[in-house]
Amino acid sequence: MATLALPSQISPAALSALVEHAVLPQALAVTTAARRVLSGADLPLEGRNVVITGGSSGIGAAAALKVAGAGGTVILVARSIDKLDAVKQEIEAAGGSAYTYSCDVTDNESVDALVEQLVADHGQIHMLVNNAGRSIRRSIALSYDRFHDFERTMSLNYFAAVRLILRLLPHMSENGFGHIVNISSIGAQTNPPRFSAYVASKAALDAFSRVVASEVVGKGVGFTTVHMPLVRTPMIAPTSMYDAFPTLSPEEAADMVLRALVKRPKEIGTPMGTFGELAYTLAPGLVDKILHQAYKVFPDSLAAKGELDESPERQGLSRSGQMLARASILVQDQPLSRAAKTMMRLLPGIHW
């Protein structure tokens, strides 16, 4: 079949005239540049290979669809290959391009093998989205004997992201281009109570990226930190009071990720996050007192307290039955007081 190559600068009017006069019959293949002019679509990530960790659900899956829609080649990374393949199929059904790789990003050898395979398969890795993460909501009074909470959040939220960055930075620097997007949290700006493990892990990655950015900017490599507000994903499902909170959808969160990849600013966040940073800079003592009131009006969950019913009769249920029984408790958990509802409305986007 013959292929007609068209100049990338051809005007829409000229291209339309060609089509109208049957110069481009359906039997001929049209170049990507011509298709873009025909459709009027912008493909700002065309030619970019974009790695997204935690791409099997939530923000990662939604961002993958957005990246593919913007012309990027999506490289999905997570432990569950079955879930990744489902996202890949959705991307390909929409006309995009995606690849999947199973990897435990908390394991050195697994990450080494992943990066070696990515470079072998795709030549150049242009962008990395560090999206994989975990959240723990538990007051410090309930954490005295739970040091492992801090270890596991740092392992995934901080060390795993740094591990991937360290493996890809030499590759990006050698090629003269790279962009790294770290999905951080509004919590790193607003310091909400009960999130000491989670916020510390995100703040560590924020600080790491700020320091490294000044060292690699001359090599064409940049960083964007996305201070994400509360998003309705499986991560927040165990905290039932969040059902009443205003949240972003995964698709709205994915728009922030896409902007980070296309515009490549230093930081993307919300006015509430910026306000939180400024308030703490100007009046840290006052902010502590306000946050203490939030600590008092938003309770620990039953899960955080370890009070979910694990009675012998429940242990006889099937796994699905136990999950339903546990969910029935969580649904009734954490009723919001009037003060809590007021604070939730006045300070939207913060995960209390």
mmCIF file of C-alpha atoms in Angstrom:
data_model
loop_
_atom_site.group_PDB
_atom_site.id
_atom_site.type_symbol
_atom_site.label_atom_id
_atom_site.label_comp_id
_atom_site.label_asym_id
_atom_site.label_seq_id
_atom_site.Cartn_x
_atom_site.Cartn_y
_atom_site.Cartn_z
ATOM 1 C CA MET A 1 0.000 0.000 0.000
ATOM 2 C CA ALA A 2 1.379 3.404 -0.950
ATOM 3 C CA THR A 3 2.057 5.972 1.745
ATOM 4 C CA LEU A 4 1.703 9.668 1.075
ATOM 5 C CA ALA A 5 4.051 11.773 3.200
ATOM 6 C CA LEU A 6 2.824 15.295 3.842
ATOM 7 C CA PRO A 7 4.886 18.230 5.092
ATOM 8 C CA SER A 8 4.342 18.871 8.800
ATOM 9 C CA GLN A 9 3.709 22.595 8.123
ATOM 10 C CA ILE A 10 0.840 22.124 5.682
ATOM 11 C CA SER A 11 -2.072 24.396 6.562
ATOM 12 C CA PRO A 12 -5.461 22.996 7.604
ATOM 13 C CA ALA A 13 -7.099 24.728 4.631
ATOM 14 C CA ALA A 14 -4.692 23.174 2.141
ATOM 15 C CA LEU A 15 -5.075 19.755 3.684
ATOM 16 C CA SER A 16 -8.858 20.016 3.608
ATOM 17 C CA ALA A 17 -8.682 20.927 -0.089
ATOM 18 C CA LEU A 18 -6.605 17.843 -0.789
ATOM 19 C CA VAL A 19 -9.135 15.656 0.981
ATOM 20 C CA GLU A 20 -12.098 17.320 -0.784
ATOM 21 C CA HIS A 21 -10.582 16.667 -4.212
ATOM 22 C CA ALA A 22 -9.899 13.015 -3.374
ATOM 23 C CA VAL A 23 -6.136 13.434 -3.510
ATOM 24 C CA LEU A 24 -6.065 11.488 -0.219
ATOM 25 C CA PRO A 25 -8.261 8.430 -0.795
ATOM 26 C CA GLN A 26 -8.905 6.209 2.204
ATOM 27 C CA ALA A 27 -6.567 3.603 0.764
ATOM 28 C CA LEU A 28 -3.582 5.883 1.422
ATOM 29 C CA ALA A 29 -1.963 6.128 4.852
ATOM 30 C CA VAL A 30 -1.680 9.666 6.252
ATOM 31 C CA THR A 31 1.272 10.691 8.374
ATOM 32 C CA THR A 32 0.872 11.492 12.068
ATOM 33 C CA ALA A 33 1.453 15.166 11.393
ATOM 34 C CA ALA A 34 -1.313 15.214 8.802
ATOM 35 C CA ARG A 35 -3.727 13.377 11.108
ATOM 36 C CA ARG A 36 -3.043 15.965 13.790
ATOM 37 C CA VAL A 37 -3.933 18.790 11.404
ATOM 38 C CA LEU A 38 -7.057 16.962 10.236
ATOM 39 C CA SER A 39 -8.345 16.361 13.737
ATOM 40 C CA GLY A 40 -7.198 19.628 15.226
ATOM 41 C CA ALA A 41 -5.823 17.624 18.160
ATOM 42 C CA ASP A 42 -2.702 18.662 20.007
ATOM 43 C CA LEU A 43 -0.241 15.910 20.901
ATOM 44 C CA PRO A 44 2.231 17.622 23.247
ATOM 45 C CA LEU A 45 3.760 14.332 24.429
ATOM 46 C CA GLU A 46 4.198 12.759 21.012
ATOM 47 C CA GLY A 47 7.459 10.809 20.874
ATOM 48 C CA ARG A 48 7.870 10.777 24.666
ATOM 49 C CA ASN A 49 8.286 7.526 26.576
ATOM 50 C CA VAL A 50 6.649 8.082 29.977
ATOM 51 C CA VAL A 51 7.104 5.674 32.894
ATOM 52 C CA ILE A 52 4.264 5.721 35.450
ATOM 53 C CA THR A 53 4.604 3.741 38.674
ATOM 54 C CA GLY A 54 1.498 2.578 40.477
ATOM 55 C CA GLY A 55 -0.221 2.558 37.104
ATOM 56 C CA SER A 56 -2.702 -0.224 37.819
ATOM 57 C CA SER A 57 -5.440 1.920 39.418
ATOM 58 C CA GLY A 58 -6.391 5.321 40.786
ATOM 59 C CA ILE A 59 -4.363 8.353 39.779
ATOM 60 C CA GLY A 60 -1.760 6.257 37.935
ATOM 61 C CA ALA A 61 -4.282 4.567 35.652
ATOM 62 C CA ALA A 62 -6.149 7.812 34.975
ATOM 63 C CA ALA A 63 -2.875 9.633 34.243
ATOM 64 C CA ALA A 64 -1.834 6.864 31.861
ATOM 65 C CA LEU A 65 -4.978 7.407 29.795
ATOM 66 C CA LYS A 66 -4.347 11.168 29.694
ATOM 67 C CA VAL A 67 -0.701 10.719 28.688
ATOM 68 C CA ALA A 68 -1.635 8.315 25.910
ATOM 69 C CA GLY A 69 -4.303 10.758 24.716
ATOM 70 C CA ALA A 70 -1.608 13.437 24.519
ATOM 71 C CA GLY A 71 0.476 11.253 22.222
ATOM 72 C CA GLY A 72 2.883 9.793 24.769
ATOM 73 C CA THR A 73 3.935 6.162 24.916
ATOM 74 C CA VAL A 74 2.881 4.938 28.343
ATOM 75 C CA ILE A 75 5.094 2.524 30.268
ATOM 76 C CA LEU A 76 3.054 1.171 33.175
ATOM 77 C CA VAL A 77 4.831 -0.228 36.224
ATOM 78 C CA ALA A 78 3.315 -2.013 39.231
ATOM 79 C CA ARG A 79 3.440 -5.395 40.927
ATOM 80 C CA SER A 80 0.124 -6.667 39.529
ATOM 81 C CA ILE A 81 0.561 -7.388 35.816
ATOM 82 C CA ASP A 82 -3.104 -8.397 35.403
ATOM 83 C CA LYS A 83 -4.346 -4.975 36.506
ATOM 84 C CA LEU A 84 -1.716 -3.261 34.378
ATOM 85 C CA ASP A 85 -2.824 -5.228 31.332
ATOM 86 C CA ALA A 86 -6.410 -4.080 31.884
ATOM 87 C CA VAL A 87 -5.260 -0.437 31.797
ATOM 88 C CA LYS A 88 -3.115 -1.185 28.740
ATOM 89 C CA GLN A 89 -6.111 -2.630 26.908
ATOM 90 C CA GLU A 90 -8.167 0.454 27.693
ATOM 91 C CA ILE A 91 -5.423 2.704 26.351
ATOM 92 C CA GLU A 92 -5.035 0.674 23.176
ATOM 93 C CA ALA A 93 -8.811 0.572 22.636
ATOM 94 C CA ALA A 94 -8.701 4.380 22.591
ATOM 95 C CA GLY A 95 -5.901 4.354 20.004
ATOM 96 C CA GLY A 96 -2.980 4.918 22.385
ATOM 97 C CA SER A 97 0.248 3.035 22.966
ATOM 98 C CA ALA A 98 1.154 1.324 26.248
ATOM 99 C CA TYR A 99 3.520 -1.270 27.682
ATOM 100 C CA THR A 100 3.402 -3.049 31.036
ATOM 101 C CA TYR A 101 6.131 -4.205 33.395
ATOM 102 C CA SER A 102 5.789 -5.987 36.700
ATOM 103 C CA CYS A 103 8.222 -4.667 39.296
ATOM 104 C CA ASP A 104 8.551 -4.337 43.051
ATOM 105 C CA VAL A 105 9.908 -0.787 43.216
ATOM 106 C CA THR A 106 10.986 -1.325 46.838
ATOM 107 C CA ASP A 107 13.523 -3.967 45.749
ATOM 108 C CA ASN A 108 16.950 -2.978 44.403
ATOM 109 C CA GLU A 109 17.440 -5.940 42.089
ATOM 110 C CA SER A 110 13.924 -5.661 40.690
ATOM 111 C CA VAL A 111 14.426 -1.977 39.852
ATOM 112 C CA ASP A 112 17.857 -2.605 38.306
ATOM 113 C CA ALA A 113 16.352 -5.260 36.044
ATOM 114 C CA LEU A 114 13.408 -3.000 35.185
ATOM 115 C CA VAL A 115 15.517 -0.035 34.085
ATOM 116 C CA GLU A 116 17.840 -2.251 32.054
ATOM 117 C CA GLN A 117 14.825 -3.769 30.295
ATOM 118 C CA LEU A 118 13.164 -0.391 29.701
ATOM 119 C CA VAL A 119 16.244 1.036 28.003
ATOM 120 C CA ALA A 120 16.664 -2.127 25.929
ATOM 121 C CA ASP A 121 13.016 -2.094 24.832
ATOM 122 C CA HIS A 122 12.468 1.622 24.276
ATOM 123 C CA GLY A 123 15.859 3.206 23.691
ATOM 124 C CA GLN A 124 15.243 6.416 25.588
ATOM 125 C CA ILE A 125 13.157 7.044 28.691
ATOM 126 C CA HIS A 126 12.083 10.671 28.621
ATOM 127 C CA MET A 127 9.840 11.031 31.667
ATOM 128 C CA LEU A 128 9.133 9.357 35.001
ATOM 129 C CA VAL A 129 6.028 9.781 37.154
ATOM 130 C CA ASN A 130 6.632 8.564 40.710
ATOM 131 C CA ASN A 131 3.035 7.830 41.614
ATOM 132 C CA ALA A 132 3.208 4.567 43.595
ATOM 133 C CA GLY A 133 2.596 5.213 47.267
ATOM 134 C CA ARG A 134 0.851 4.290 50.481
ATOM 135 C CA SER A 135 -0.862 6.339 53.163
ATOM 136 C CA ILE A 136 -1.196 5.660 56.891
ATOM 137 C CA ARG A 137 -3.595 7.686 59.040
ATOM 138 C CA ARG A 138 -2.836 7.098 62.714
ATOM 139 C CA SER A 139 -2.195 9.465 65.624
ATOM 140 C CA ILE A 140 1.228 9.417 67.232
ATOM 141 C CA ALA A 141 -0.309 8.198 70.499
ATOM 142 C CA LEU A 142 -1.309 5.004 68.687
ATOM 143 C CA SER A 143 2.064 4.682 66.954
ATOM 144 C CA TYR A 144 4.518 4.276 69.820
ATOM 145 C CA ASP A 145 4.869 0.544 69.139
ATOM 146 C CA ARG A 146 4.388 0.793 65.352
ATOM 147 C CA PHE A 147 7.752 1.894 64.010
ATOM 148 C CA HIS A 148 7.107 -0.354 61.026
ATOM 149 C CA ASP A 149 4.438 2.156 59.860
ATOM 150 C CA PHE A 150 7.190 4.713 59.331
ATOM 151 C CA GLU A 151 9.497 2.175 57.705
ATOM 152 C CA ARG A 152 6.984 0.965 55.146
ATOM 153 C CA THR A 153 5.812 4.460 54.137
ATOM 154 C CA MET A 154 9.404 5.583 53.655
ATOM 155 C CA SER A 155 10.181 2.375 51.771
ATOM 156 C CA LEU A 156 7.581 3.017 49.070
ATOM 157 C CA ASN A 157 6.943 6.764 49.114
ATOM 158 C CA TYR A 158 10.554 7.882 49.443
ATOM 159 C CA PHE A 159 13.188 5.177 48.946
ATOM 160 C CA ALA A 160 11.415 3.521 45.990
ATOM 161 C CA ALA A 161 11.083 6.862 44.179
ATOM 162 C CA VAL A 162 14.707 7.798 44.904
ATOM 163 C CA ARG A 163 15.841 4.350 43.736
ATOM 164 C CA LEU A 164 14.163 4.831 40.344
ATOM 165 C CA ILE A 165 15.448 8.386 40.025
ATOM 166 C CA LEU A 166 19.025 7.309 40.732
ATOM 167 C CA ARG A 167 18.786 4.540 38.133
ATOM 168 C CA LEU A 168 17.332 6.801 35.428
ATOM 169 C CA LEU A 169 19.249 10.038 36.031
ATOM 170 C CA PRO A 170 22.476 8.889 34.302
ATOM 171 C CA HIS A 171 20.428 7.752 31.295
ATOM 172 C CA MET A 172 18.488 11.026 31.113
ATOM 173 C CA SER A 173 21.615 13.148 31.615
ATOM 174 C CA GLU A 174 23.476 11.296 28.874
ATOM 175 C CA ASN A 175 20.607 11.923 26.457
ATOM 176 C CA GLY A 176 20.317 15.597 27.414
ATOM 177 C CA PHE A 177 16.664 15.446 28.444
ATOM 178 C CA GLY A 178 14.506 14.070 31.192
ATOM 179 C CA HIS A 179 11.633 15.129 33.389
ATOM 180 C CA ILE A 180 10.625 13.604 36.713
ATOM 181 C CA VAL A 181 7.199 14.169 38.255
ATOM 182 C CA ASN A 182 6.782 13.301 41.921
ATOM 183 C CA ILE A 183 3.256 12.887 43.245
ATOM 184 C CA SER A 184 3.468 14.508 46.640
ATOM 185 C CA SER A 185 0.673 15.659 48.922
ATOM 186 C CA ILE A 186 -1.025 18.783 50.174
ATOM 187 C CA GLY A 187 -0.172 17.308 53.559
ATOM 188 C CA ALA A 188 3.489 18.243 53.032
ATOM 189 C CA GLN A 189 2.289 21.863 52.899
ATOM 190 C CA THR A 190 -0.386 21.807 55.607
ATOM 191 C CA ASN A 191 0.923 19.268 58.177
ATOM 192 C CA PRO A 192 -2.409 17.633 59.099
ATOM 193 C CA PRO A 193 -2.451 15.644 62.344
ATOM 194 C CA ARG A 194 -2.376 11.819 62.275
ATOM 195 C CA PHE A 195 -0.250 11.730 59.105
ATOM 196 C CA SER A 196 3.249 11.900 60.579
ATOM 197 C CA ALA A 197 4.439 8.769 58.735
ATOM 198 C CA TYR A 198 2.873 9.677 55.388
ATOM 199 C CA VAL A 199 3.698 13.402 55.359
ATOM 200 C CA ALA A 200 7.300 12.792 56.423
ATOM 201 C CA SER A 201 7.849 10.415 53.501
ATOM 202 C CA LYS A 202 6.426 12.909 51.009
ATOM 203 C CA ALA A 203 8.332 15.836 52.500
ATOM 204 C CA ALA A 204 11.571 13.844 52.224
ATOM 205 C CA LEU A 205 10.998 13.319 48.495
ATOM 206 C CA ASP A 206 10.152 17.009 48.067
ATOM 207 C CA ALA A 207 13.448 18.021 49.698
ATOM 208 C CA PHE A 208 15.485 15.456 47.763
ATOM 209 C CA SER A 209 14.077 16.719 44.469
ATOM 210 C CA ARG A 210 14.721 20.384 45.275
ATOM 211 C CA VAL A 211 18.375 19.650 46.005
ATOM 212 C CA VAL A 212 19.008 17.360 43.039
ATOM 213 C CA ALA A 213 17.211 19.698 40.603
ATOM 214 C CA SER A 214 19.921 22.325 41.016
ATOM 215 C CA GLU A 215 22.608 19.753 40.149
ATOM 216 C CA VAL A 216 21.041 18.346 36.976
ATOM 217 C CA VAL A 217 19.261 21.341 35.452
ATOM 218 C CA GLY A 218 22.327 21.985 33.279
ATOM 219 C CA LYS A 219 21.949 18.489 31.831
ATOM 220 C CA GLY A 220 18.399 19.058 30.624
ATOM 221 C CA VAL A 221 16.732 17.190 33.481
ATOM 222 C CA GLY A 222 13.959 18.790 35.516
ATOM 223 C CA PHE A 223 11.575 18.003 38.369
ATOM 224 C CA THR A 224 7.934 18.837 39.049
ATOM 225 C CA THR A 225 6.359 18.227 42.449
ATOM 226 C CA VAL A 226 2.579 17.815 42.429
ATOM 227 C CA HIS A 227 1.109 18.595 45.851
ATOM 228 C CA MET A 228 -2.042 16.579 45.370
ATOM 229 C CA PRO A 229 -5.151 17.361 47.436
ATOM 230 C CA LEU A 230 -7.489 14.622 48.633
ATOM 231 C CA VAL A 231 -8.417 12.313 45.738
ATOM 232 C CA ARG A 232 -11.108 9.629 45.808
ATOM 233 C CA THR A 233 -9.018 6.518 45.251
ATOM 234 C CA PRO A 234 -8.742 3.110 46.965
ATOM 235 C CA MET A 235 -6.001 4.619 49.168
ATOM 236 C CA ILE A 236 -8.520 6.644 51.194
ATOM 237 C CA ALA A 237 -11.275 4.003 51.265
ATOM 238 C CA PRO A 238 -10.426 2.654 54.766
ATOM 239 C CA THR A 239 -11.191 6.099 56.261
ATOM 240 C CA SER A 240 -14.962 6.125 55.974
ATOM 241 C CA MET A 241 -15.422 9.745 57.052
ATOM 242 C CA TYR A 242 -13.810 10.760 53.756
ATOM 243 C CA ASP A 243 -17.065 9.743 52.068
ATOM 244 C CA ALA A 244 -18.403 13.132 53.160
ATOM 245 C CA PHE A 245 -15.309 15.106 52.120
ATOM 246 C CA PRO A 246 -14.960 17.154 48.923
ATOM 247 C CA THR A 247 -12.375 15.353 46.796
ATOM 248 C CA LEU A 248 -10.893 15.344 43.324
ATOM 249 C CA SER A 249 -11.739 12.478 41.012
ATOM 250 C CA PRO A 250 -8.805 10.422 39.670
ATOM 251 C CA GLU A 251 -9.415 12.053 36.284
ATOM 252 C CA GLU A 252 -9.101 15.554 37.770
ATOM 253 C CA ALA A 253 -5.923 14.503 39.546
ATOM 254 C CA ALA A 254 -4.634 13.068 36.255
ATOM 255 C CA ASP A 255 -5.101 16.493 34.647
ATOM 256 C CA MET A 256 -2.602 17.870 37.179
ATOM 257 C CA VAL A 257 -0.136 15.104 36.274
ATOM 258 C CA LEU A 258 -0.559 15.799 32.555
ATOM 259 C CA ARG A 259 0.084 19.499 33.122
ATOM 260 C CA ALA A 260 3.253 18.593 35.029
ATOM 261 C CA LEU A 261 4.505 16.585 32.048
ATOM 262 C CA VAL A 262 3.525 19.070 29.354
ATOM 263 C CA LYS A 263 4.267 22.441 31.012
ATOM 264 C CA ARG A 264 6.973 21.137 33.373
ATOM 265 C CA PRO A 265 6.677 23.772 36.144
ATOM 266 C CA LYS A 266 8.571 23.384 39.387
ATOM 267 C CA GLU A 267 5.421 22.792 41.426
ATOM 268 C CA ILE A 268 1.706 22.234 40.931
ATOM 269 C CA GLY A 269 -0.701 22.517 43.818
ATOM 270 C CA THR A 270 -3.775 24.242 45.123
ATOM 271 C CA PRO A 271 -4.444 27.647 46.717
ATOM 272 C CA MET A 272 -5.218 25.848 49.979
ATOM 273 C CA GLY A 273 -1.819 24.172 49.979
ATOM 274 C CA THR A 274 -0.055 27.464 49.271
ATOM 275 C CA PHE A 275 -2.044 29.118 52.051
ATOM 276 C CA GLY A 276 -0.998 26.368 54.452
ATOM 277 C CA GLU A 277 2.687 26.868 53.672
ATOM 278 C CA LEU A 278 2.441 30.637 54.044
ATOM 279 C CA ALA A 279 0.470 30.447 57.292
ATOM 280 C CA TYR A 280 3.006 28.096 58.867
ATOM 281 C CA THR A 281 5.879 30.357 57.777
ATOM 282 C CA LEU A 282 4.285 33.462 59.286
ATOM 283 C CA ALA A 283 2.593 32.030 62.385
ATOM 284 C CA PRO A 284 3.681 28.460 63.148
ATOM 285 C CA GLY A 285 2.476 28.554 66.759
ATOM 286 C CA LEU A 286 -0.998 29.678 65.759
ATOM 287 C CA VAL A 287 -1.166 26.994 63.066
ATOM 288 C CA ASP A 288 -0.231 24.355 65.642
ATOM 289 C CA LYS A 289 -3.200 25.419 67.784
ATOM 290 C CA ILE A 290 -5.589 25.352 64.834
ATOM 291 C CA LEU A 291 -4.361 21.925 63.772
ATOM 292 C CA HIS A 292 -4.731 20.704 67.350
ATOM 293 C CA GLN A 293 -8.422 21.591 67.167
ATOM 294 C CA ALA A 294 -8.623 19.521 63.983
ATOM 295 C CA TYR A 295 -6.884 16.694 65.830
ATOM 296 C CA LYS A 296 -9.617 16.785 68.468
ATOM 297 C CA VAL A 297 -12.624 16.952 66.120
ATOM 298 C CA PHE A 298 -11.509 14.326 63.566
ATOM 299 C CA PRO A 299 -11.240 10.935 65.326
ATOM 300 C CA ASP A 300 -8.914 8.018 64.739
ATOM 301 C CA SER A 301 -10.577 5.241 62.753
ATOM 302 C CA LEU A 302 -11.422 1.917 64.314
ATOM 303 C CA ALA A 303 -8.823 0.357 62.037
ATOM 304 C CA ALA A 304 -6.165 2.719 63.413
ATOM 305 C CA LYS A 305 -7.226 1.850 66.946
ATOM 306 C CA GLY A 306 -7.105 -1.866 66.182
ATOM 307 C CA GLU A 307 -10.730 -2.256 67.248
ATOM 308 C CA LEU A 308 -12.137 -4.063 64.236
ATOM 309 C CA ASP A 309 -14.055 -7.145 65.306
ATOM 310 C CA GLU A 310 -11.902 -10.268 64.931
ATOM 311 C CA SER A 311 -14.165 -12.506 67.059
ATOM 312 C CA PRO A 312 -13.921 -16.322 66.705
ATOM 313 C CA GLU A 313 -17.337 -16.559 65.022
ATOM 314 C CA ARG A 314 -16.231 -14.040 62.395
ATOM 315 C CA GLN A 315 -13.067 -15.965 61.714
ATOM 316 C CA GLY A 316 -15.258 -18.792 60.382
ATOM 317 C CA LEU A 317 -16.487 -16.571 57.509
ATOM 318 C CA SER A 318 -15.101 -16.786 54.009
ATOM 319 C CA ARG A 319 -12.598 -14.140 53.014
ATOM 320 C CA SER A 320 -15.246 -12.138 51.154
ATOM 321 C CA GLY A 321 -17.585 -12.487 54.125
ATOM 322 C CA GLN A 322 -14.936 -11.170 56.496
ATOM 323 C CA MET A 323 -14.312 -8.200 54.208
ATOM 324 C CA LEU A 324 -18.015 -7.389 54.115
ATOM 325 C CA ALA A 325 -18.262 -7.665 57.897
ATOM 326 C CA ARG A 326 -15.263 -5.374 58.312
ATOM 327 C CA ALA A 327 -16.739 -2.897 55.830
ATOM 328 C CA SER A 328 -20.015 -2.812 57.763
ATOM 329 C CA ILE A 329 -18.087 -1.544 60.792
ATOM 330 C CA LEU A 330 -16.117 0.993 58.796
ATOM 331 C CA VAL A 331 -19.287 2.436 57.264
ATOM 332 C CA GLN A 332 -20.566 3.233 60.754
ATOM 333 C CA ASP A 333 -17.179 4.503 61.879
ATOM 334 C CA GLN A 334 -16.136 8.122 62.397
ATOM 335 C CA PRO A 335 -19.329 10.205 62.484
ATOM 336 C CA LEU A 336 -18.503 13.849 61.820
ATOM 337 C CA SER A 337 -19.375 16.497 64.389
ATOM 338 C CA ARG A 338 -20.651 19.924 63.408
ATOM 339 C CA ALA A 339 -17.192 21.385 64.107
ATOM 340 C CA ALA A 340 -15.580 18.770 61.874
ATOM 341 C CA LYS A 341 -17.998 19.480 59.037
ATOM 342 C CA THR A 342 -17.318 23.202 59.333
ATOM 343 C CA MET A 343 -13.548 22.710 59.208
ATOM 344 C CA MET A 344 -13.925 20.319 56.272
ATOM 345 C CA ARG A 345 -15.831 22.974 54.287
ATOM 346 C CA LEU A 346 -13.500 25.842 55.235
ATOM 347 C CA LEU A 347 -10.340 23.902 54.371
ATOM 348 C CA PRO A 348 -11.193 21.733 51.346
ATOM 349 C CA GLY A 349 -8.745 19.232 49.914
ATOM 350 C CA ILE A 350 -6.905 18.495 53.169
ATOM 351 C CA HIS A 351 -6.938 14.924 54.445
ATOM 352 C CA TRP A 352 -7.666 15.233 58.164
#
